[in-house]
Coordinates of C-alpha atoms in Angstrom, one line a residue:
M120 CA 0.0 0.0 0.0
L121 CA 1.4 3.4 -1.1
P122 CA 0.9 6.5 1.0
E123 CA -2.3 8.3 0.2
A124 CA -0.6 11.7 0.0
F125 CA 1.9 10.3 -2.5
L126 CA -0.8 8.9 -4.7
E127 CA -2.8 12.2 -4.6
R128 CA 0.2 14.2 -5.7
M129 CA 1.1 11.7 -8.5
Q130 CA -2.5 11.9 -9.8
Q131 CA -2.3 15.7 -9.9
M132 CA 1.1 15.5 -11.7
L133 CA 0.3 12.8 -14.3
G134 CA -3.3 13.5 -15.2
K135 CA -4.3 11.1 -17.9
E136 CA -1.1 9.1 -17.4
Y137 CA -2.0 8.3 -13.8
T138 CA -3.8 5.1 -14.7
A139 CA -0.9 3.8 -16.7
F140 CA 1.4 4.6 -13.7
L141 CA -0.8 2.5 -11.4
E142 CA -0.9 -0.4 -13.8
T143 CA 2.9 -0.5 -13.9
L144 CA 3.1 -0.8 -10.2
E145 CA 1.4 -4.2 -10.5
Q146 CA 3.8 -5.4 -13.2
E147 CA 7.2 -7.1 -12.8
K148 CA 10.2 -4.8 -12.5
H149 CA 12.8 -4.8 -15.3
Q150 CA 16.2 -6.2 -14.5
A151 CA 19.5 -5.4 -16.2
L152 CA 23.3 -5.7 -16.1
R153 CA 26.2 -3.8 -17.6
L154 CA 29.0 -5.7 -19.3
N155 CA 32.4 -4.7 -18.2
S156 CA 34.6 -3.3 -21.0
L157 CA 37.6 -3.1 -18.7
K158 CA 37.7 -6.8 -18.0
R159 CA 40.0 -8.5 -20.5
G160 CA 40.1 -12.3 -21.2
L161 CA 43.1 -14.5 -22.0
D162 CA 42.5 -13.8 -25.7
G163 CA 42.6 -10.0 -25.1
I164 CA 38.9 -9.5 -25.8
N165 CA 36.9 -7.7 -23.1
A166 CA 33.7 -8.9 -21.6
A167 CA 31.5 -6.3 -23.4
E168 CA 32.9 -7.3 -26.8
R169 CA 32.6 -11.0 -26.2
Y170 CA 29.2 -11.1 -24.7
G171 CA 27.5 -8.0 -26.0
S172 CA 26.0 -9.4 -29.1
G173 CA 22.7 -10.3 -27.5
I174 CA 23.6 -14.0 -27.2
V175 CA 21.8 -16.4 -24.9
W176 CA 24.1 -17.5 -22.1
D177 CA 23.4 -20.6 -20.1
F178 CA 22.3 -18.3 -17.3
A179 CA 21.0 -15.1 -18.9
H180 CA 19.0 -13.9 -22.0
L181 CA 20.3 -10.5 -23.0
E182 CA 18.4 -7.7 -24.7
K183 CA 19.9 -4.2 -25.2
V184 CA 19.1 -1.3 -23.0
P185 CA 18.7 1.6 -25.5
W186 CA 20.3 4.4 -23.4
A187 CA 23.3 2.5 -22.1
E188 CA 26.3 1.5 -24.3
T189 CA 26.9 -1.8 -22.5
G190 CA 23.6 -2.3 -20.7
Y191 CA 21.4 -5.3 -21.2
Y192 CA 18.1 -6.5 -19.8
Y193 CA 17.9 -10.0 -18.5
Q194 CA 14.8 -12.1 -17.8
A195 CA 13.2 -12.8 -14.4
C196 CA 14.2 -16.5 -14.6
D197 CA 17.9 -15.6 -15.0
Q198 CA 20.2 -15.5 -12.0
P199 CA 23.4 -13.6 -13.1
G200 CA 24.2 -12.7 -9.5
K201 CA 24.8 -16.3 -8.6
H202 CA 27.1 -17.0 -11.6
P203 CA 30.9 -17.1 -11.3
F204 CA 31.1 -14.4 -14.0
H205 CA 29.7 -12.0 -11.4
E206 CA 32.5 -12.6 -9.0
A207 CA 35.0 -12.3 -11.9
G208 CA 33.7 -8.8 -12.5
L209 CA 32.4 -9.4 -16.0
Y210 CA 29.3 -7.3 -15.3
Y211 CA 27.5 -5.1 -12.8
I212 CA 23.9 -5.8 -12.0
Q213 CA 22.1 -2.4 -12.2
E214 CA 18.5 -1.1 -12.6
P215 CA 18.2 0.0 -16.2
S216 CA 17.0 3.6 -15.6
A217 CA 19.9 4.1 -13.2
M218 CA 22.3 3.6 -16.2
A219 CA 21.2 6.9 -17.8
P220 CA 22.9 9.5 -15.6
A221 CA 26.4 8.2 -16.1
E222 CA 25.9 8.1 -19.9
L223 CA 24.8 11.7 -19.8
L224 CA 28.1 12.7 -18.0
E225 CA 30.0 11.8 -21.2
A226 CA 33.2 11.0 -19.3
A227 CA 36.2 10.3 -21.6
P228 CA 39.8 9.1 -21.1
G229 CA 41.9 11.9 -19.4
D230 CA 39.0 13.5 -17.5
R231 CA 39.1 14.2 -13.8
V232 CA 35.7 12.9 -12.7
L233 CA 33.9 12.9 -9.3
D234 CA 31.0 10.7 -8.3
L235 CA 30.0 12.6 -5.2
C236 CA 27.4 10.2 -3.7
A237 CA 28.8 7.0 -5.2
A238 CA 27.8 3.9 -3.1
P239 CA 27.2 1.2 -3.9
G240 CA 29.2 1.9 -7.1
G241 CA 27.0 1.2 -10.1
K242 CA 27.4 4.6 -11.6
S243 CA 31.1 4.8 -10.6
T244 CA 31.9 1.6 -12.3
Q245 CA 30.0 2.8 -15.4
I246 CA 32.0 6.0 -15.5
A247 CA 35.3 4.0 -15.0
A248 CA 34.5 2.0 -18.2
K249 CA 34.1 5.3 -20.1
L250 CA 37.5 6.5 -18.8
Q251 CA 39.2 3.2 -20.0
G252 CA 42.0 3.6 -17.5
G253 CA 42.7 7.2 -18.4
G254 CA 42.3 10.2 -16.1
I255 CA 41.3 10.1 -12.5
L256 CA 38.0 8.9 -11.0
F257 CA 37.1 10.0 -7.4
C258 CA 34.3 7.9 -5.8
N259 CA 33.0 9.5 -2.6
E260 CA 30.5 8.2 0.0
I261 CA 29.7 9.9 3.2
H262 CA 28.6 6.7 5.1
S263 CA 31.5 4.5 6.1
A264 CA 29.8 1.1 5.7
R265 CA 28.5 2.0 2.3
A266 CA 31.9 3.4 1.3
K267 CA 33.4 -0.1 2.1
I268 CA 30.9 -1.7 -0.3
L269 CA 31.7 0.9 -2.9
S270 CA 35.4 0.1 -2.6
E271 CA 34.7 -3.6 -3.0
N272 CA 32.8 -3.0 -6.2
I273 CA 35.6 -0.8 -7.6
E274 CA 38.0 -3.8 -6.9
R275 CA 35.7 -6.4 -8.3
M276 CA 35.3 -4.6 -11.6
G277 CA 39.1 -4.3 -12.1
I278 CA 39.3 -0.5 -12.0
C279 CA 42.9 0.9 -11.9
N280 CA 42.4 4.7 -11.7
A281 CA 39.9 5.2 -8.9
C282 CA 40.3 6.9 -5.6
V283 CA 37.6 6.0 -3.0
T284 CA 37.0 8.6 -0.2
N285 CA 34.7 8.6 2.8
E286 CA 34.0 12.3 3.2
T287 CA 31.3 15.0 3.4
P288 CA 30.8 17.0 0.2
E289 CA 31.7 20.1 2.1
R290 CA 35.1 18.8 3.2
L291 CA 35.8 17.6 -0.4
A292 CA 34.9 21.1 -1.7
E293 CA 37.3 22.7 0.8
A294 CA 40.1 20.5 -0.3
L295 CA 39.6 20.1 -4.0
A296 CA 37.8 23.3 -5.2
G297 CA 37.8 23.6 -9.0
Y298 CA 39.6 20.3 -9.6
F299 CA 37.1 18.3 -11.5
D300 CA 36.1 18.4 -15.2
K301 CA 32.9 16.4 -14.7
I302 CA 30.8 15.6 -11.6
L303 CA 27.9 13.2 -11.1
V304 CA 25.6 14.0 -8.2
D305 CA 23.2 11.0 -7.8
A306 CA 21.7 12.6 -4.8
P307 CA 20.2 10.8 -1.8
C308 CA 16.4 11.2 -2.2
S309 CA 13.0 10.0 -1.1
G310 CA 13.2 7.0 -3.5
E311 CA 9.7 7.2 -4.9
G312 CA 10.9 5.8 -8.2
M313 CA 12.0 2.6 -6.5
F314 CA 8.6 1.8 -4.8
R315 CA 7.9 -1.0 -7.3
K316 CA 11.4 -2.4 -7.0
N317 CA 11.6 -2.1 -3.2
G318 CA 8.2 -2.2 -1.6
S319 CA 9.6 -1.4 1.9
A320 CA 10.9 2.0 0.6
S321 CA 7.4 3.4 0.7
E322 CA 7.2 2.9 4.5
E323 CA 9.8 5.6 5.0
W324 CA 8.0 8.1 2.7
S325 CA 6.5 11.3 4.1
P326 CA 6.1 14.9 2.8
E327 CA 8.5 15.9 5.6
N328 CA 11.1 13.4 4.3
V329 CA 10.7 14.9 0.8
K330 CA 11.4 18.3 2.1
M331 CA 14.4 17.1 4.1
C332 CA 15.9 15.4 1.1
A333 CA 15.4 18.6 -1.0
E334 CA 17.3 20.7 1.6
R335 CA 20.1 18.1 1.7
Q336 CA 20.3 18.1 -2.1
D337 CA 20.7 21.9 -2.1
R338 CA 23.7 21.6 0.1
I339 CA 25.3 18.8 -1.9
L340 CA 24.8 20.7 -5.2
D341 CA 26.4 23.8 -3.7
S342 CA 29.5 21.8 -2.9
A343 CA 29.5 20.3 -6.4
A344 CA 29.4 23.7 -7.9
K345 CA 32.6 24.6 -5.9
L346 CA 34.3 21.4 -6.9
L347 CA 33.7 21.8 -10.6
A348 CA 36.2 23.6 -12.9
P349 CA 35.0 26.4 -15.2
G350 CA 33.6 24.9 -18.4
G351 CA 32.9 21.7 -16.5
R352 CA 29.9 19.4 -16.8
L353 CA 27.6 18.5 -13.9
V354 CA 24.9 15.8 -14.0
Y355 CA 22.3 15.8 -11.2
S356 CA 20.0 12.7 -10.8
T357 CA 17.6 11.2 -8.4
C358 CA 15.4 8.1 -8.3
T359 CA 12.3 10.0 -7.2
F360 CA 9.2 11.6 -8.8
A361 CA 9.0 14.5 -6.4
P362 CA 9.2 17.9 -8.1
E363 CA 10.6 19.4 -5.0
E364 CA 13.7 17.2 -5.4
N365 CA 13.9 17.3 -9.2
E366 CA 12.7 20.4 -11.1
G367 CA 12.7 22.2 -7.8
S368 CA 16.3 21.3 -6.9
I369 CA 17.5 22.4 -10.3
S370 CA 15.5 25.7 -10.2
R371 CA 16.7 26.6 -6.8
F372 CA 20.3 25.7 -7.7
L373 CA 20.2 28.0 -10.8
E374 CA 18.9 30.8 -8.7
R375 CA 21.9 30.5 -6.4
H376 CA 24.4 29.8 -9.2
G377 CA 23.9 31.9 -12.3
E378 CA 27.2 30.6 -13.7
F379 CA 25.4 27.3 -14.7
E380 CA 23.0 26.5 -17.5
I381 CA 20.9 23.5 -18.5
L382 CA 22.2 21.6 -21.5
P383 CA 19.9 19.6 -23.9
V384 CA 19.9 15.8 -23.7
P385 CA 19.8 13.7 -27.0
K386 CA 16.6 12.0 -25.9
E387 CA 15.6 10.6 -29.3
E388 CA 19.1 9.1 -29.9
M389 CA 18.9 7.5 -26.4
G390 CA 15.4 6.1 -26.9
L391 CA 14.0 8.6 -24.4
T392 CA 11.7 10.6 -26.6
G393 CA 8.9 12.2 -24.6
C394 CA 10.7 11.9 -21.3
D395 CA 11.0 15.6 -20.7
G396 CA 11.2 17.5 -17.4
V397 CA 8.0 19.4 -16.7
P398 CA 8.5 23.2 -15.8
S399 CA 4.9 23.5 -14.6
F400 CA 5.7 21.0 -11.8
W401 CA 7.5 23.9 -10.0
E402 CA 6.2 27.3 -9.0
K403 CA 9.4 29.2 -10.1
P404 CA 10.8 27.1 -12.9
A405 CA 14.3 27.7 -14.2
E406 CA 14.8 28.3 -17.9
G407 CA 15.3 25.1 -19.9
L408 CA 13.7 22.6 -17.4
D409 CA 12.1 20.8 -20.4
R410 CA 15.6 19.8 -21.4
T411 CA 15.9 17.7 -18.2
V412 CA 14.9 14.0 -18.3
R413 CA 12.0 12.3 -16.4
L414 CA 12.0 8.5 -16.7
G415 CA 8.9 6.6 -15.5
P416 CA 8.0 2.9 -15.7
W417 CA 4.9 3.8 -17.7
R418 CA 7.1 5.3 -20.4
I419 CA 10.2 3.2 -20.5
R420 CA 11.4 -0.3 -19.4
G421 CA 12.8 0.8 -16.1
E422 CA 12.0 2.5 -12.8
G423 CA 11.6 6.2 -11.9
H424 CA 14.6 8.5 -12.5
F425 CA 15.3 12.2 -13.1
A426 CA 18.4 13.7 -14.6
A427 CA 19.6 17.2 -15.6
V428 CA 22.8 18.1 -17.4
L429 CA 24.4 21.4 -16.4
Q430 CA 27.4 23.3 -17.6
K431 CA 29.5 25.8 -15.7
T432 CA 30.5 28.9 -17.7
G433 CA 34.1 29.8 -18.4
H434 CA 37.2 27.9 -19.3
R435 CA 39.8 26.1 -17.2
G436 CA 42.8 28.3 -16.5
E437 CA 46.1 27.0 -15.4
E438 CA 46.5 23.3 -14.6
Y439 CA 45.1 22.6 -11.1
C440 CA 48.0 21.9 -8.6
R441 CA 47.7 21.1 -4.9
G442 CA 50.8 19.2 -4.3
D443 CA 51.2 15.6 -5.5
A444 CA 50.2 12.2 -4.3
A445 CA 53.2 11.8 -2.1
G446 CA 51.3 13.9 0.4
I447 CA 48.9 11.1 1.1
I448 CA 51.5 8.5 2.2
K449 CA 53.7 7.9 5.2
G450 CA 57.2 6.9 4.3
S451 CA 58.6 5.5 1.1
A452 CA 57.4 2.9 -1.3
G453 CA 61.0 1.7 -1.8
N454 CA 60.8 -1.6 0.3
Q455 CA 57.5 -2.6 -1.2
L456 CA 58.7 -1.8 -4.7
E457 CA 61.8 -4.0 -4.5
S458 CA 59.7 -7.0 -3.5
F459 CA 57.0 -6.1 -6.0
Y460 CA 59.5 -6.0 -8.8
D461 CA 60.7 -9.5 -7.7
F462 CA 57.2 -10.8 -7.8
C463 CA 56.5 -9.4 -11.3
Q464 CA 59.7 -10.8 -12.6
Q465 CA 58.8 -14.3 -11.4
N466 CA 55.1 -14.4 -11.9
L467 CA 54.2 -11.9 -14.7
C468 CA 55.5 -11.8 -18.3
F469 CA 56.3 -8.8 -20.3
P470 CA 57.1 -8.3 -24.0
S471 CA 60.6 -6.9 -23.2
G472 CA 61.4 -10.0 -21.1
R473 CA 62.2 -7.8 -18.0
Y474 CA 59.9 -5.8 -15.8
Q475 CA 59.2 -2.3 -17.2
D476 CA 56.9 0.3 -15.6
S477 CA 55.3 1.1 -18.9
E478 CA 54.4 -2.5 -19.5
M479 CA 53.0 -2.9 -16.0
L480 CA 50.7 0.0 -16.8
D481 CA 49.5 -1.8 -19.9
A482 CA 49.0 -5.0 -18.0
V483 CA 46.4 -3.3 -15.7
G484 CA 44.8 -1.2 -18.4
R485 CA 46.2 2.1 -17.1
R486 CA 46.3 4.8 -19.8
G487 CA 49.0 7.4 -19.2
A488 CA 51.6 7.7 -16.4
G489 CA 51.2 6.4 -12.9
Q490 CA 53.2 6.3 -9.7
Y491 CA 53.7 3.9 -6.8
L492 CA 52.7 4.8 -3.3
G493 CA 53.2 2.9 -0.1
F494 CA 50.9 2.7 3.0
G495 CA 52.8 0.7 5.6
D496 CA 53.6 -2.6 3.9
H497 CA 50.9 -2.0 1.2
L498 CA 51.6 -0.8 -2.3
Y499 CA 49.3 1.1 -4.6
L500 CA 49.5 2.3 -8.2
V501 CA 47.8 5.7 -8.5
P502 CA 47.4 8.0 -11.6
A503 CA 50.0 10.7 -12.1
G504 CA 48.6 14.1 -11.1
M505 CA 46.7 12.8 -8.1
P506 CA 46.3 15.8 -5.7
D507 CA 47.5 16.0 -2.2
L508 CA 44.8 14.3 -0.1
R509 CA 46.2 14.9 3.4
G510 CA 43.4 15.4 5.9
L511 CA 40.8 13.5 3.9
K512 CA 39.6 10.0 4.7
V513 CA 40.9 7.8 1.8
L514 CA 39.9 4.2 1.6
R515 CA 41.6 3.4 -1.7
P516 CA 44.0 5.8 -3.3
G517 CA 44.3 3.8 -6.5
L518 CA 44.9 0.2 -7.6
H519 CA 46.0 -1.9 -4.6
L520 CA 48.8 -4.1 -5.9
G521 CA 49.5 -6.1 -2.7
E522 CA 51.6 -6.0 0.4
R523 CA 55.0 -7.0 1.6
K524 CA 54.9 -10.0 4.0
K525 CA 58.1 -11.4 5.6
G526 CA 60.2 -9.8 2.9
R527 CA 58.1 -11.2 0.0
F528 CA 55.4 -9.6 -2.0
E529 CA 51.9 -11.0 -1.8
P530 CA 49.6 -9.8 -4.7
S531 CA 46.2 -8.4 -3.9
H532 CA 42.8 -9.6 -5.1
A533 CA 42.4 -6.2 -6.8
L534 CA 45.5 -6.9 -9.0
A535 CA 44.0 -10.3 -10.0
Q536 CA 40.8 -8.5 -11.1
A537 CA 42.7 -5.8 -13.0
V538 CA 45.6 -7.5 -14.7
A539 CA 45.1 -8.9 -18.2
P540 CA 45.6 -12.7 -18.1
A541 CA 47.9 -12.5 -21.1
Y542 CA 50.5 -10.9 -18.7
A543 CA 50.3 -13.8 -16.1
A544 CA 53.2 -16.2 -16.3
H545 CA 51.0 -19.0 -14.8
I546 CA 47.3 -19.5 -15.5
W547 CA 45.0 -22.0 -13.9
Q548 CA 41.9 -22.3 -16.0
L549 CA 38.4 -23.2 -14.5
D550 CA 35.3 -23.9 -16.5
S551 CA 32.3 -21.8 -15.3
R552 CA 30.1 -24.9 -15.7
E553 CA 32.2 -27.2 -13.6
T554 CA 32.2 -27.7 -9.8
D555 CA 35.8 -26.7 -9.4
V556 CA 34.7 -23.0 -9.8
R557 CA 32.4 -23.2 -6.8
A558 CA 35.1 -25.0 -4.8
Y559 CA 37.5 -22.2 -5.5
L560 CA 35.0 -19.4 -4.7
N561 CA 34.3 -21.3 -1.5
G562 CA 37.9 -21.1 -0.5
Q563 CA 38.8 -24.7 -1.0
T564 CA 42.3 -26.0 -1.9
L565 CA 42.4 -27.6 -5.4
P566 CA 44.5 -30.5 -6.6
A567 CA 47.0 -29.3 -9.2
A568 CA 50.3 -30.0 -10.9
G569 CA 52.8 -27.7 -12.5
E570 CA 55.5 -25.2 -11.8
K571 CA 55.3 -23.8 -8.3
G572 CA 54.5 -20.1 -7.9
W573 CA 51.5 -17.7 -8.1
Y574 CA 48.8 -18.6 -10.5
L575 CA 46.1 -16.3 -11.9
V576 CA 42.9 -18.4 -11.5
C577 CA 40.7 -17.7 -14.5
V578 CA 37.1 -18.6 -15.2
D579 CA 36.5 -19.1 -18.9
G580 CA 39.7 -17.1 -19.5
F581 CA 38.9 -14.1 -17.2
G582 CA 41.0 -13.5 -14.1
T583 CA 39.1 -14.1 -10.8
G584 CA 41.7 -14.5 -8.1
W585 CA 45.1 -15.9 -7.1
G586 CA 46.2 -19.4 -6.2
K587 CA 49.7 -20.5 -5.1
L588 CA 50.9 -23.9 -6.3
A589 CA 53.1 -25.9 -4.0
G590 CA 53.6 -29.6 -4.4
S591 CA 50.4 -31.1 -5.7
L592 CA 48.0 -28.5 -4.2
M593 CA 46.8 -25.1 -5.4
K594 CA 46.5 -23.0 -2.2
N595 CA 43.5 -20.8 -2.3
H596 CA 44.0 -17.0 -2.0
Y597 CA 40.5 -15.9 -2.8
P598 CA 39.6 -13.4 -0.1
R599 CA 37.9 -14.8 3.0
G600 CA 35.4 -12.0 3.1
L601 CA 34.2 -12.8 -0.4
R602 CA 34.0 -16.5 -0.2
Q603 CA 30.6 -18.1 -1.0
K604 CA 28.9 -20.5 1.4

């Protein structure tokens, strides 16, 4: 049962479309996933290329989502979340309408991008695929528990150029004003668009909560305005129908920030014809509100979403500089690097025959330069040009390569997810249809034979984790916290 006040408002808003809206609430929700173009197989072909032709897998029937480059619907009978491909990072399960905002951001390799309210990570991982290892992606989440889940999803999808922070928007704005080329604000909201997907969400709804969400959105957007460079692009989105949080939030923002304007969205090209924002839903509408996007389940195959594309006037001046990444570490990466180079020489293979920094960057899909940073015994690879982050809560400053233990380097699970299998000196192949995969994901030791050392365990050619062969056993190094029961 939905709140009466909510239904009365929806009837006033939708008019003749109200009946269609009610009918969709009784229908099954649409489910979708995004194939991961960052995840390379042993043959060098990424998951999006290999599986993006609408084929029928043994566990999923795929049909294209019109507005998302690598988005596909799957059927209610499918269970992609239980397949080993999910743990291998071949795709991210995501509500189809939620794929639209990151597409509108138009992130490209080399951009400095911020996902300001990022957990659990669907839109961040979508942006990362657009960057293709180039530029810098900051993924921020104010709630620590959700920030941890965000960090885990960044790791699972094999992303090499993301920094995960656990900060308030205000503190980020103080530290990194004017740093970003593009910002996504997928704002916390009243969640009305998810009532069909999540029935319990309606229990928390009230007019007072809508007002509270709108006030919080105003504060978040003000911080985003400060963080964005002149000439930068800002995408604001919610998963609610409430005008106060959609057309209202944008109108109030433009009243406070005359340096921004609303940009048009290519709705016809994206299959979103007729999904216009509605200026009459707000008493003081900003100019161009019809350029915004209102998605509803009675119009498209997805849940409720709103998005607006904004641009900040001006042009970026001199290159932003606030120190370098060395400011976020304690001590030197020298000890970790020495043991890391030894690990690479023994367990990875490079075209030159010897370890080279440039070839290591290629191995993990990093476009452009990078630098190594140490946190205690842990070693990270971060993009060159990372700003000084002292004073901020940083969960993950870049790609976690591993840690030094008893004088030897132990590779991280993040490295197993990011490295291209073609660079692994030793591969242990598992068939996704066989029981050995489940045994590995459960943390079991596997019988094996071969040269001793670290093995990249692959599922159908895609890296999933590490194993270490000693004698006739493959010791399991799949993380305990991720093991399936």
